[in-house]
Short mmCIF file of C-alpha atoms and ligand atoms in Angstrom, two decimals:
data_model
loop_
_atom_site.label_atom_id
_atom_site.label_comp_id
_atom_site.label_asym_id
_atom_site.label_seq_id
_atom_site.Cartn_x
_atom_site.Cartn_y
_atom_site.Cartn_z
CA UNK A 30 10.60 -20.57 -3.32
CA UNK A 31 11.50 -18.33 -6.26
CA UNK A 32 8.68 -17.50 -8.66
CA UNK A 33 8.63 -16.91 -12.40
CA UNK A 34 5.44 -15.38 -13.77
CA UNK A 35 5.41 -15.69 -17.55
CA UNK A 36 3.46 -13.89 -20.28
CA UNK A 37 1.82 -11.52 -17.84
CA UNK A 38 0.06 -8.37 -18.96
CA UNK A 39 1.57 -6.11 -16.35
CA UNK A 40 -0.72 -3.30 -15.27
CA UNK A 41 0.46 -0.59 -12.92
CA UNK A 42 -0.93 2.86 -12.21
CA UNK A 43 0.97 4.12 -15.27
CA UNK A 44 2.12 1.17 -17.40
CA UNK A 45 0.65 -1.62 -19.51
CA UNK A 46 3.06 -4.13 -21.10
CA UNK A 47 3.64 -7.85 -21.46
CA UNK A 48 6.62 -9.35 -19.65
CA UNK A 49 8.01 -12.14 -17.51
CA UNK A 50 8.46 -11.25 -13.84
CA UNK A 51 10.89 -13.09 -11.59
CA UNK A 52 10.84 -12.92 -7.80
CA UNK A 53 13.64 -14.21 -5.62
CA UNK A 54 13.41 -13.91 -1.87
CA UNK A 55 10.86 -11.28 -0.97
CA UNK A 56 11.30 -8.96 -3.92
CA UNK A 57 10.88 -8.63 -7.64
CA UNK A 58 14.37 -9.04 -9.03
CA UNK A 59 13.86 -9.21 -12.82
CA UNK A 60 11.30 -7.91 -15.28
CA UNK A 61 12.18 -8.86 -18.85
CA UNK A 62 10.49 -9.49 -22.15
CA UNK A 63 11.25 -13.18 -21.78
CA UNK A 64 12.98 -15.15 -19.02
CA UNK A 65 13.99 -18.73 -19.80
CA UNK A 66 12.78 -21.00 -16.95
CA UNK A 67 16.00 -22.99 -17.41
CA UNK A 68 17.87 -19.90 -16.23
CA UNK A 69 16.00 -19.99 -12.90
CA UNK A 70 16.05 -23.66 -11.85
CA UNK A 71 13.84 -24.50 -8.90
CA UNK A 72 11.51 -21.55 -9.43
CA UNK A 73 7.76 -22.16 -9.52
CA UNK A 74 6.60 -21.17 -13.00
CA UNK A 75 3.16 -19.56 -13.35
CA UNK A 76 1.74 -19.04 -16.81
CA UNK A 77 -0.23 -15.78 -16.75
CA UNK A 78 -1.19 -15.77 -20.42
CA UNK A 79 -4.55 -14.06 -20.81
CA UNK A 80 -4.35 -12.69 -17.28
CA UNK A 81 -3.37 -9.40 -15.74
CA UNK A 82 -0.54 -8.95 -13.29
CA UNK A 83 -1.38 -6.26 -10.73
CA UNK A 84 0.60 -5.04 -7.72
CA UNK A 85 -0.83 -6.44 -4.50
CA UNK A 86 -3.86 -4.41 -3.50
CA UNK A 87 -3.87 -2.31 -0.35
CA UNK A 88 -6.92 -1.61 1.76
CA UNK A 89 -6.20 1.64 3.63
CA UNK A 90 -9.23 1.42 5.91
CA UNK A 91 -10.24 -1.71 7.80
CA UNK A 92 -11.47 -2.57 11.27
CA UNK A 93 -10.66 -6.04 12.57
CA UNK A 94 -10.25 -5.80 16.32
CA UNK A 95 -12.94 -3.24 17.11
CA UNK A 96 -14.74 -2.75 20.40
CA UNK A 97 -17.64 -0.60 19.15
CA UNK A 98 -21.24 0.24 20.01
CA UNK A 99 -21.38 -2.24 22.87
CA UNK A 100 -19.95 -5.20 20.97
CA UNK A 101 -16.86 -6.38 19.08
CA UNK A 102 -16.34 -6.71 15.34
CA UNK A 103 -16.53 -10.33 14.32
CA UNK A 104 -13.32 -10.96 12.37
CA UNK A 105 -9.93 -11.88 13.77
CA UNK A 106 -6.69 -11.27 11.94
CA UNK A 107 -6.85 -14.92 10.94
CA UNK A 108 -10.22 -14.65 9.22
CA UNK A 109 -9.79 -11.12 7.89
CA UNK A 110 -6.32 -11.56 6.42
CA UNK A 111 -7.31 -14.85 4.80
CA UNK A 112 -10.35 -13.17 3.28
CA UNK A 113 -8.28 -10.19 2.14
CA UNK A 114 -5.75 -12.41 0.38
CA UNK A 115 -8.31 -14.58 -1.38
CA UNK A 116 -9.77 -11.32 -2.67
CA UNK A 117 -6.38 -9.95 -3.85
CA UNK A 118 -5.57 -7.57 -0.99
CA UNK A 119 -2.04 -8.12 0.30
CA UNK A 120 -1.72 -5.23 2.78
CA UNK A 121 -4.25 -3.95 5.29
CA UNK A 122 -4.18 -0.71 7.26
CA UNK A 123 -6.22 -1.16 10.39
CA UNK A 124 -7.64 1.61 12.54
CA UNK A 125 -6.56 1.47 16.17
CA UNK A 126 -9.63 2.71 18.04
CA UNK A 127 -8.95 3.04 21.79
CA UNK A 128 -11.64 4.12 24.21
CA UNK A 129 -11.22 7.64 25.55
CA UNK A 130 -9.94 6.38 28.91
CA UNK A 131 -7.43 3.98 27.36
CA UNK A 132 -3.72 4.73 27.17
CA UNK A 133 -2.61 5.11 23.52
CA UNK A 134 0.55 3.02 23.91
CA UNK A 135 -1.34 0.18 25.56
CA UNK A 136 -3.90 0.35 22.74
CA UNK A 137 -1.16 0.25 20.12
CA UNK A 138 0.34 -2.82 21.78
CA UNK A 139 -3.05 -4.52 22.01
CA UNK A 140 -3.85 -3.94 18.34
CA UNK A 141 -0.34 -4.98 17.28
CA UNK A 142 -0.53 -8.16 19.34
CA UNK A 143 -3.69 -9.23 17.52
CA UNK A 144 -1.96 -9.05 14.12
CA UNK A 145 1.61 -9.98 15.01
CA UNK A 146 2.24 -13.69 14.40
CA UNK A 147 -1.32 -14.23 13.15
CA UNK A 148 -1.84 -12.07 10.06
CA UNK A 149 -1.30 -13.80 6.74
CA UNK A 150 -1.00 -10.51 4.86
CA UNK A 151 1.16 -7.48 5.58
CA UNK A 152 -0.27 -4.73 7.73
CA UNK A 153 0.14 -1.42 9.45
CA UNK A 154 -2.12 0.89 11.46
CA UNK A 155 -3.58 4.34 11.70
CA UNK A 156 -3.23 5.38 15.34
CA UNK A 157 -6.59 6.50 16.66
CA UNK A 158 -6.51 9.75 18.63
CA UNK A 159 -9.58 9.62 20.81
CA UNK A 160 -8.12 11.79 23.58
CA UNK A 161 -5.45 14.45 23.41
CA UNK A 162 -3.68 15.56 26.58
CA UNK A 163 0.03 15.90 27.49
CA UNK A 164 0.37 12.26 28.50
CA UNK A 165 -1.39 11.01 25.35
CA UNK A 166 0.72 13.36 23.23
CA UNK A 167 3.93 11.87 24.60
CA UNK A 168 2.69 8.40 23.75
CA UNK A 169 1.71 9.43 20.21
CA UNK A 170 5.26 10.68 19.67
CA UNK A 171 6.61 7.27 20.71
CA UNK A 172 4.12 5.43 18.50
CA UNK A 173 5.12 7.50 15.47
CA UNK A 174 8.76 6.60 16.18
CA UNK A 175 7.72 2.94 15.85
CA UNK A 176 6.72 3.64 12.24
CA UNK A 177 3.01 4.31 12.67
CA UNK A 178 3.02 7.50 10.64
CA UNK A 179 -0.68 8.29 10.44
CA UNK A 180 -3.36 9.22 12.93
CA UNK A 181 -7.11 8.69 12.88
CA UNK A 182 -9.64 11.07 14.36
CA UNK A 183 -13.41 10.80 14.54
CA UNK A 184 -15.46 13.96 14.24
CA UNK A 185 -18.46 11.67 14.74
CA UNK A 186 -19.58 9.29 17.51
CA UNK A 187 -20.36 11.85 20.19
CA UNK A 188 -19.27 10.81 23.68
CA UNK A 189 -17.54 7.68 22.36
CA UNK A 190 -14.62 7.93 19.92
CA UNK A 191 -15.11 11.56 18.85
CA UNK A 192 -12.62 14.35 19.63
CA UNK A 193 -13.56 17.95 20.41
CA UNK A 194 -12.17 20.95 18.53
CA UNK A 195 -9.35 21.59 20.99
CA UNK A 196 -8.21 17.99 20.65
CA UNK A 197 -8.53 18.16 16.88
CA UNK A 198 -6.44 21.32 16.72
CA UNK A 199 -3.63 19.88 18.84
CA UNK A 200 -3.69 16.55 17.01
CA UNK A 201 -3.21 18.35 13.71
CA UNK A 202 -0.47 20.55 15.15
CA UNK A 203 1.38 17.49 16.37
CA UNK A 204 0.86 15.74 13.03
CA UNK A 205 2.29 18.74 11.20
CA UNK A 206 5.31 18.78 13.50
CA UNK A 207 5.93 15.04 13.06
CA UNK A 208 5.08 14.97 9.36
CA UNK A 209 2.30 12.41 9.72
CA UNK A 210 -1.02 12.25 7.88
CA UNK A 211 -4.26 12.59 9.84
CA UNK A 212 -7.12 10.44 8.58
CA UNK A 213 -10.56 11.64 9.66
CA UNK A 214 -14.14 10.43 9.84
CA UNK A 215 -16.00 13.62 9.04
CA UNK A 216 -19.56 14.05 10.26
CA UNK A 217 -20.81 16.77 12.61
CA UNK A 218 -21.48 14.73 15.74
CA UNK A 219 -23.69 17.34 17.40
CA UNK A 220 -26.08 17.60 14.48
CA UNK A 221 -26.18 13.79 14.18
CA UNK A 222 -27.05 13.45 17.88
CA UNK A 223 -29.82 16.07 17.59
CA UNK A 224 -31.30 14.51 14.44
CA UNK A 225 -31.17 11.03 15.93
CA UNK A 226 -33.02 12.19 19.06
CA UNK A 227 -35.69 13.95 17.00
CA UNK A 228 -36.29 10.98 14.70
CA UNK A 229 -36.52 8.52 17.59
CA UNK A 230 -38.97 10.84 19.41
CA UNK A 231 -41.13 10.80 16.27
CA UNK A 232 -41.18 6.99 16.34
CA UNK A 233 -38.84 6.74 13.34
CA UNK A 234 -36.76 3.91 14.72
CA UNK A 235 -36.00 1.46 11.87
CA UNK A 236 -32.74 1.12 9.89
CA UNK A 237 -34.18 3.25 7.09
CA UNK A 238 -33.93 6.30 9.40
CA UNK A 239 -30.17 5.99 9.82
CA UNK A 240 -29.49 7.96 6.63
CA UNK A 241 -31.85 10.85 7.45
CA UNK A 242 -30.07 11.19 10.80
CA UNK A 243 -26.78 11.98 9.02
CA UNK A 244 -27.62 13.65 5.68
CA UNK A 245 -24.98 14.72 3.14
CA UNK A 246 -24.72 18.26 4.52
CA UNK A 247 -23.71 16.85 7.92
CA UNK A 248 -20.82 15.06 6.24
CA UNK A 249 -19.92 18.07 4.10
CA UNK A 250 -19.84 20.19 7.26
CA UNK A 251 -17.48 17.65 8.82
CA UNK A 252 -15.15 17.85 5.83
CA UNK A 253 -15.32 21.65 5.83
CA UNK A 254 -14.52 21.62 9.54
CA UNK A 255 -11.49 19.37 9.10
CA UNK A 256 -10.25 21.45 6.19
CA UNK A 257 -10.43 24.65 8.23
CA UNK A 258 -8.28 23.06 10.93
CA UNK A 259 -5.89 21.59 8.35
CA UNK A 260 -5.52 24.98 6.69
CA UNK A 261 -4.75 26.73 9.97
CA UNK A 262 -2.27 24.11 11.19
CA UNK A 263 -0.70 23.13 7.86
CA UNK A 264 -1.31 19.43 8.56
CA UNK A 265 -1.84 16.87 5.79
CA UNK A 266 -5.25 15.22 6.04
CA UNK A 267 -7.09 12.28 4.50
CA UNK A 268 -10.88 12.11 4.57
CA UNK A 269 -12.03 8.52 5.04
CA UNK A 270 -15.17 6.93 3.56
CA UNK A 271 -16.45 10.01 1.71
CA UNK A 272 -19.94 9.12 0.58
CA UNK A 273 -21.33 12.10 -1.31
CA UNK A 274 -20.65 14.80 -3.85
CA UNK A 275 -21.17 17.58 -1.27
CA UNK A 276 -18.34 16.25 0.90
CA UNK A 277 -15.91 15.76 -1.99
CA UNK A 278 -16.57 19.31 -3.14
CA UNK A 279 -15.62 20.67 0.29
CA UNK A 280 -12.32 18.82 0.05
CA UNK A 281 -11.73 20.09 -3.48
CA UNK A 282 -12.35 23.69 -2.40
CA UNK A 283 -9.78 23.29 0.35
CA UNK A 284 -7.25 21.64 -1.96
CA UNK A 285 -7.67 24.60 -4.31
CA UNK A 286 -6.80 26.87 -1.36
CA UNK A 287 -3.59 24.91 -0.81
CA UNK A 288 -4.71 22.46 1.88
CA UNK A 289 -2.89 19.15 1.60
CA UNK A 290 -5.82 16.75 1.57
CA UNK A 291 -6.68 13.36 0.11
CA UNK A 292 -10.09 11.78 -0.30
CA UNK A 293 -11.06 8.13 0.12
CA UNK A 294 -14.23 6.43 -1.04
CA UNK A 295 -15.14 2.98 0.23
CA UNK A 296 -16.66 0.21 -1.84
CA UNK A 297 -20.19 0.31 -0.34
CA UNK A 298 -20.64 3.96 -1.33
CA UNK A 299 -19.80 3.14 -4.94
CA UNK A 300 -22.10 0.17 -5.47
CA UNK A 301 -24.88 0.41 -2.90
CA UNK A 302 -27.46 3.09 -2.21
CA UNK A 303 -29.83 3.82 0.62
CA UNK A 304 -32.63 1.64 -0.77
CA UNK A 305 -30.62 -1.29 0.60
CA UNK A 306 -30.92 0.13 4.12
CA UNK A 307 -34.66 0.52 3.48
CA UNK A 308 -35.20 -3.21 2.86
CA UNK A 309 -38.15 -4.53 4.87
CA UNK A 310 -38.09 -6.92 7.82
CA UNK A 311 -35.00 -5.39 9.44
CA UNK A 312 -32.95 -6.64 6.46
CA UNK A 313 -31.83 -3.02 6.02
CA UNK A 314 -29.69 -3.32 9.16
CA UNK A 315 -27.14 -5.25 7.11
CA UNK A 316 -26.50 -1.99 5.26
CA UNK A 317 -26.21 0.40 8.21
CA UNK A 318 -22.85 2.12 8.18
CA UNK A 319 -21.60 5.67 8.73
CA UNK A 320 -21.58 7.81 6.71
CA UNK A 321 -24.70 6.08 5.45
CA UNK A 322 -25.53 4.73 2.03
CA UNK A 323 -26.86 7.64 0.01
CA UNK A 324 -29.62 8.25 -2.50
CA UNK A 325 -29.24 7.00 -6.06
CA UNK A 326 -27.65 10.27 -7.26
CA UNK A 327 -24.54 9.75 -5.19
CA UNK A 328 -22.82 6.54 -6.38
CA UNK A 329 -22.53 7.84 -9.99
CA UNK A 330 -21.12 11.12 -8.62
CA UNK A 331 -18.58 9.18 -6.58
CA UNK A 332 -17.54 7.12 -9.63
CA UNK A 333 -17.00 10.41 -11.48
CA UNK A 334 -14.86 11.75 -8.66
CA UNK A 335 -12.87 8.54 -8.69
CA UNK A 336 -12.36 8.69 -12.44
CA UNK A 337 -11.27 12.35 -12.29
CA UNK A 338 -8.97 11.37 -9.37
CA UNK A 339 -10.57 13.88 -7.01
CA UNK A 340 -10.95 10.70 -4.97
CA UNK A 341 -7.51 9.16 -4.48
CA UNK A 342 -8.21 5.76 -2.93
CA UNK A 343 -10.83 3.04 -2.66
CA UNK A 344 -10.92 1.25 0.68
CA UNK A 345 -13.61 -0.82 2.33
CA UNK A 346 -14.12 0.42 5.90
CA UNK A 347 -14.51 -3.31 6.55
CA UNK A 348 -16.40 -3.36 9.88
CA UNK A 349 -17.81 -6.85 10.27
CA UNK A 350 -20.76 -7.49 12.57
CA UNK A 351 -23.00 -10.56 12.42
CA UNK A 352 -26.56 -10.00 11.35
CA UNK A 353 -28.28 -12.45 13.69
CA UNK A 354 -26.51 -11.66 16.95
CA UNK A 355 -25.16 -8.14 16.48
CA UNK A 356 -27.04 -6.03 13.92
CA UNK A 357 -30.17 -7.15 15.80
CA UNK A 358 -29.11 -5.00 18.79
CA UNK A 359 -31.35 -2.35 17.22
CA UNK A 360 -34.24 -4.67 16.33
CA UNK A 361 -37.87 -4.50 17.48
CA UNK A 362 -39.43 -4.76 20.02
CA UNK A 363 -36.83 -2.19 21.23
CA UNK A 364 -36.41 -0.87 17.70
CA UNK A 365 -33.63 1.79 17.58
CA UNK A 366 -31.45 2.40 14.54
CA UNK A 367 -28.82 4.11 16.71
CA UNK A 368 -28.12 0.76 18.39
CA UNK A 369 -27.32 -1.13 15.17
CA UNK A 370 -23.53 -1.67 15.04
CA UNK A 371 -22.30 0.37 12.09
CA UNK A 372 -20.38 -1.34 9.32
CA UNK A 373 -20.46 -3.52 6.22
CA UNK A 374 -18.09 -6.47 5.83
CA UNK A 375 -16.32 -6.21 2.47
CA UNK A 376 -12.55 -6.77 2.74
CA UNK A 377 -12.80 -9.90 0.58
CA UNK A 378 -14.95 -8.32 -2.11
CA UNK A 379 -13.36 -4.91 -2.77
CA UNK A 380 -11.05 -5.82 -5.63
CA UNK A 381 -13.49 -8.07 -7.50
CA UNK A 382 -16.44 -5.70 -7.14
CA UNK A 383 -14.37 -2.66 -8.05
CA UNK A 384 -13.12 -4.51 -11.11
CA UNK A 385 -16.60 -5.78 -12.00
CA UNK A 386 -18.48 -2.51 -11.48
CA UNK A 387 -15.65 -0.16 -12.37
CA UNK A 388 -13.41 -1.64 -15.04
CA UNK A 389 -15.77 -3.97 -16.93
CA UNK A 390 -18.39 -1.21 -17.18
CA UNK A 391 -15.85 1.38 -18.36
CA UNK A 392 -16.42 3.68 -15.37
CA UNK A 393 -12.70 3.56 -14.63
CA UNK A 394 -9.74 2.24 -16.59
CA UNK A 395 -7.24 -0.37 -15.45
CA UNK A 396 -4.69 2.22 -14.36
CA UNK A 397 -7.18 4.09 -12.20
CA UNK A 398 -8.24 0.74 -10.72
CA UNK A 399 -4.66 -0.08 -9.69
CA UNK A 400 -3.87 3.47 -8.63
CA UNK A 401 -6.94 3.80 -6.40
CA UNK A 402 -6.88 0.30 -4.93
CA UNK A 403 -3.15 0.04 -4.38
CA UNK A 404 -0.62 2.65 -5.48
CA UNK A 405 -2.10 5.78 -3.91
CA UNK A 406 -2.47 4.16 -0.50
CA UNK A 407 1.21 3.16 -0.64
CA UNK A 408 2.21 6.68 -1.66
CA UNK A 409 0.06 8.62 0.81
CA UNK A 410 0.88 6.38 3.77
CA UNK A 411 4.53 5.74 2.93
CA UNK A 412 4.31 1.97 2.53
CA UNK A 413 7.80 1.22 1.26
CA UNK A 414 8.03 -1.38 -1.51
CA UNK A 415 4.25 -1.65 -1.91
CA UNK A 416 1.80 -0.63 -4.64
CA UNK A 417 4.21 -1.10 -7.56
CA UNK A 418 5.60 -3.68 -9.96
CA UNK A 419 9.26 -2.80 -10.30
CA UNK A 420 12.64 -4.35 -9.67
CA UNK A 421 13.28 -3.94 -5.95
CA UNK A 422 9.59 -3.71 -5.02
CA UNK A 423 8.07 -6.29 -2.67
CA UNK A 424 6.84 -9.32 -4.58
CA UNK A 425 3.21 -8.65 -3.59
CA UNK A 426 1.46 -9.64 -6.79
CA UNK A 427 -1.98 -10.54 -8.07
CA UNK A 428 -2.34 -12.66 -11.21
CA UNK A 429 -5.89 -11.74 -12.13
CA UNK A 430 -8.21 -13.81 -14.30
CA UNK A 431 -10.66 -11.49 -16.10
CA UNK A 432 -12.52 -14.49 -17.61
CA UNK A 433 -13.68 -15.85 -14.25
CA UNK A 434 -17.38 -15.65 -13.50
CA UNK A 435 -18.84 -16.39 -10.09
CA UNK A 436 -21.17 -15.18 -7.35
CA UNK A 437 -20.58 -13.88 -3.85
CA UNK A 438 -22.13 -15.70 -0.91
CA UNK A 439 -21.75 -15.85 2.87
CA UNK A 440 -21.74 -19.64 2.42
CA UNK A 441 -18.41 -19.47 0.63
CA UNK A 442 -16.74 -16.26 1.80
CA UNK A 443 -13.80 -16.30 4.20
CA UNK A 444 -14.93 -13.41 6.40
CA UNK A 445 -16.35 -14.43 9.78
CA UNK A 446 -19.72 -12.75 9.38
CA UNK A 447 -22.94 -14.70 8.99
CA UNK A 448 -24.09 -12.61 6.03
CA UNK A 449 -22.79 -10.92 2.91
CA UNK A 450 -24.06 -7.50 1.87
CA UNK A 451 -23.53 -8.73 -1.69
CA UNK A 452 -25.24 -12.11 -1.47
CA UNK A 453 -25.78 -13.52 -4.96
CA UNK A 454 -23.96 -10.67 -6.73
CA UNK A 455 -22.00 -11.65 -9.82
CA UNK A 456 -18.27 -11.02 -10.07
CA UNK A 457 -16.51 -10.83 -13.41
CA UNK A 458 -12.91 -11.62 -12.64
CA UNK A 459 -10.99 -12.93 -9.65
CA UNK A 460 -7.39 -13.38 -8.49
CA UNK A 461 -5.94 -16.68 -9.63
CA UNK A 462 -2.64 -16.29 -7.75
CA UNK A 463 -1.87 -13.89 -4.89
CA UNK A 464 1.60 -13.50 -3.40
CA UNK A 465 2.95 -11.67 -0.38
CA UNK A 466 6.67 -10.96 -0.56
CA UNK A 467 7.11 -13.85 -3.00
CA UNK A 468 5.04 -16.44 -1.14
CA UNK A 469 1.91 -17.78 -2.79
CA UNK A 470 -0.95 -17.13 -0.36
CA UNK A 471 -4.10 -17.71 -2.42
CA UNK A 472 -5.08 -19.57 -5.57
CA UNK A 473 -8.41 -19.41 -7.36
CA UNK A 474 -10.53 -18.49 -4.34
CA UNK A 475 -8.65 -20.69 -1.85
CA UNK A 476 -6.24 -19.65 0.86
CA UNK A 477 -3.06 -21.72 0.50
CA UNK A 478 -0.63 -19.71 2.64
CA UNK A 479 0.56 -19.86 6.19
CA UNK A 480 -0.95 -17.80 8.99
CA UNK A 481 1.63 -15.50 10.56
CA UNK A 482 3.39 -14.73 7.26
CA UNK A 483 2.28 -11.09 7.47
CA UNK A 484 4.69 -8.42 8.71
CA UNK A 485 4.34 -4.89 9.98
CA UNK A 486 5.14 -2.72 6.94
CA UNK A 487 8.08 -0.31 7.04
CA UNK A 488 6.82 3.22 6.47
CA UNK A 489 8.50 6.33 5.29
O1 URP B 509 -20.00 2.34 9.78
C1 URP B 509 -18.80 2.37 10.00
N1 URP B 509 -18.09 3.15 9.26
N2 URP B 509 -18.26 1.61 10.97
C2 URP B 509 -16.94 1.51 11.39
C3 URP B 509 -16.47 2.68 12.18
C4 URP B 509 -16.18 3.86 11.31
O2 URP B 509 -16.83 4.87 11.42
O3 URP B 509 -15.27 3.81 10.48
ZN1 ZN B 510 -15.65 6.08 10.20
ZN1 ZN B 511 -13.83 3.00 9.58
#
């Protein structure tokens, strides 16, 4: 059904104006000062007076199907895409994370099959490179031809997902040749493994020791390492989930030398700090992720980097594991923080918490909010028709109610996990209508769409 959104305050990464927006089929077809509903009979009319109209938000970093640390992430595309849409995110980019022995093409098909026909929102993938040899290389070439124009490498997770320097070098060379972006988890895996072993030997086994096992310098070294390889191969790189000032500065130094690099921060590193992972009674396990939550100096530094646009995007690194049955894999009596599945579920909460803690506090303005949570991801990863409000763009839209007040709870969220890292937190604002290519998918905290509406996004 066609859609007429009236009296909207349209906010994009660059513009702020009041208009009526008309969507026919899957795209925005008219943006005018005033559109008479009589001129568009049959269209659903939405009055957006007093509300913002944002382009659909894009989360460039999620894990949904994820075999990891001896278990599987909890969400399915059904639960995750529903949660994303209720929270205003209309496109997800999922990381394909094959095991080292897996064939890349088979992994791509497995990950695609989980989303295809099930996802309610649009989606694409970063192709994980966990092994690089001639056979894998051939398969990566084929996968890129299918429109998956970004890779993902892990410089962390020794012996599991991590690549060695030879593999990193050849991955970047291939990426340069094919013109694809390489996203990278940057932490020096050898130092992490050594620090973990030392801490455990000293009896430091609880979740609060996760951060000391991967301090900021370990992450900064990872970024420096990636930048050296990017500089020498000419590849374009994207540092995922940057958590600290030290790491951002390494990227900035490289950018100043001419390296084509982008930096992502994820929601937990903006609004949580390591005291959450230090909560007593194993509660801290809910907050174990990598890179870890940092000391209280770091979130303000990351907000500054976001405001100055040294940080291009805000993702989530949504990696959902249950507290009771999964995070407890590292619980006493066999207490071991290295066995706690890493990740914080947050795909549903990103937009509202970024708005609440960023825009309403004045840390970032509305344009930075839209740019970082939508437009830059579309630009960097070539998501055609996304991240913009313009005639011809996909009708992925969020009518946002800044007057709404509510609280987050696992009792009401749509993610599959049994806990929320933000239990009881207030949100100031929420999407009142969310559309994907012209179809209304969520209204006022409820999913109202159809599963399977989501499509694999065309990428340039
Ligand atoms: O803690 C995290 N980040 N878990 C998911 C896997 C990854 O490193 O992105
Ligand atoms: Zn990671
Ligand atoms: Zn991740």
